[in-house]
Structure formats: structure tokens, C-alpha cells
Amino acid sequence: MALRQRTRPNILITGTPGVGKSTISRLLSERTKFIWREVSKLAEEHNCLDEYDPEYQCPYLNEDKLLDIMEGMMASGGNIVDYHGCEFFPERWFDGVFVIRTNNTALYDRLSARGYTGKKLEDNIQCEIFETLLEEAQSSYKPEIVQELQNNTEDQLQSNVNTIVEWIERWKEENI
Ligand code: DAT
């Protein structure tokens, strides 16, 4: 049996931009005192963004540099990692992976409100329709640790946070 060094789990919150990752991560960190790691912000703060990708209108991420920086943060557990990608993280980092989902109309409204238009808006809606992040999570992590959560309404938002809080409690009972 593998020895687990963490006394608190590490959680990955992933999904298409706009599905509610930051909102859920923030509420979760307030409830649990786990640390919210916004990967896009970490990348910016630690200069892990390389030159601009004109097609996707965002900078390239220097993944190796970012992973080196995050490795130490992940060691003792208690992290909520929030990112719209998941396959480049080491599998061993995470105890639970939550893929947040939103229906097309709600996602369209949220991304338009954020100022997304044209190709960027369409690409993100398609990413959600094609379940890109769900498939990425399912192919990168063991199926039993990947859970999909619908996040269209305020009620679902509260229930998703409760679901993850309860998952953390169960993890502690089973692993400590
Ligand atoms: P992400 O971090 O995945 O890009 P976000 O947390 O910034 O997404 O949320 C995008 C917008 O949607 C933001 O204005 C908050 C809102 N939102 C998030 N979850 C919601 C929910 N369950 N119901 C209604 N609005 C929600």
C-alpha cells in the first residue's frame, strides 16, 4: 500500500472558462480554510507566461516552470487548484477532481458578460458542448476520483460547495 503523506486532500476544480470554478473555489476556501490556488494568477505572478498566442488571444503557459513552483505548495495537502486544464499536472497531486459544467445558454451569458466575443466566445462554448475538460479529466485521472458537477443556478452552486465539503470530510475519515 502506498504511504500517503497528506493529512488533508488536494482538490482540482476544472472546467471550461465561465463554468464557476473561481466562485466555487472561493466559497470552498472560506468554508474549509484550504488554500485556493488560482493557476492563471500563479502563472502571472511567477512569470510563467510566455509570448502571446494570437489565435487563442491568451499567452502561452510555461507548464514546466509552473509545475516546479507548485510542487512545494502541493506537498502537505489542503489545496484547491483552480484551472481550465488538467492533463499537465502530475496525477499524484490530486485526491479529488471536480469537473464543473454549465449549460450553453448560461455559459454564453456569463462569457458575454465577461466581454468574450467572436472566436474566443465560440471556442469556449464548443469546449463545453464537446465535454473537452470532462474527457481530459477522465483520461488523466482514475475514474473513481473524477466527479462532474452541474453549476447552472445559485441553488446548484450552494449544493456543489456542500458536496465538496462533505467529500473532504469523508476523505479525512477514510485516510487519516
Ligand atoms: P470560472 O472561474 O470557471 O471562469 P467564475 O467563477 O468566474 O467562472 O464564474 C463566471 C460567472 O458566473 C461569474 O460572474 C459568477 C457566475 N456564476 C458562477 N457560478 C454560478 C451559478 N451556479 N449560478 C449563477 N451564476 C454563477
XYZ file of C-alpha atoms in Angstrom, residues 2 6 8 19 23 26 37-38 51 53-54 59 62 73 83 89 107 112 119-120 135 138-140 146 162 167 170 174:
29
model
C 1.292 3.425 -0.922
C -1.082 14.278 3.166
C -5.668 16.943 4.015
C -18.472 27.474 -15.522
C -16.731 31.088 -7.427
C -13.526 30.873 -3.227
C -4.555 28.210 -5.923
C -5.648 30.134 -8.995
C 4.626 35.180 -25.624
C -0.859 33.249 -28.816
C -2.755 35.336 -31.406
C -0.351 33.942 -23.521
C 5.284 27.638 -19.434
C 2.786 24.013 -2.353
C -7.644 25.784 -13.715
C -0.473 18.267 -13.618
C -22.363 29.889 -20.220
C -20.529 37.602 -22.972
C -13.908 33.119 -31.927
C -12.952 33.214 -28.256
C -12.761 13.903 -21.185
C -11.294 11.217 -17.246
C -8.242 10.363 -19.330
C -5.766 11.931 -16.877
C -13.370 12.336 -11.043
C -21.697 21.306 0.137
C -16.324 14.789 0.173
C -15.267 11.563 4.033
C -11.067 7.230 5.302
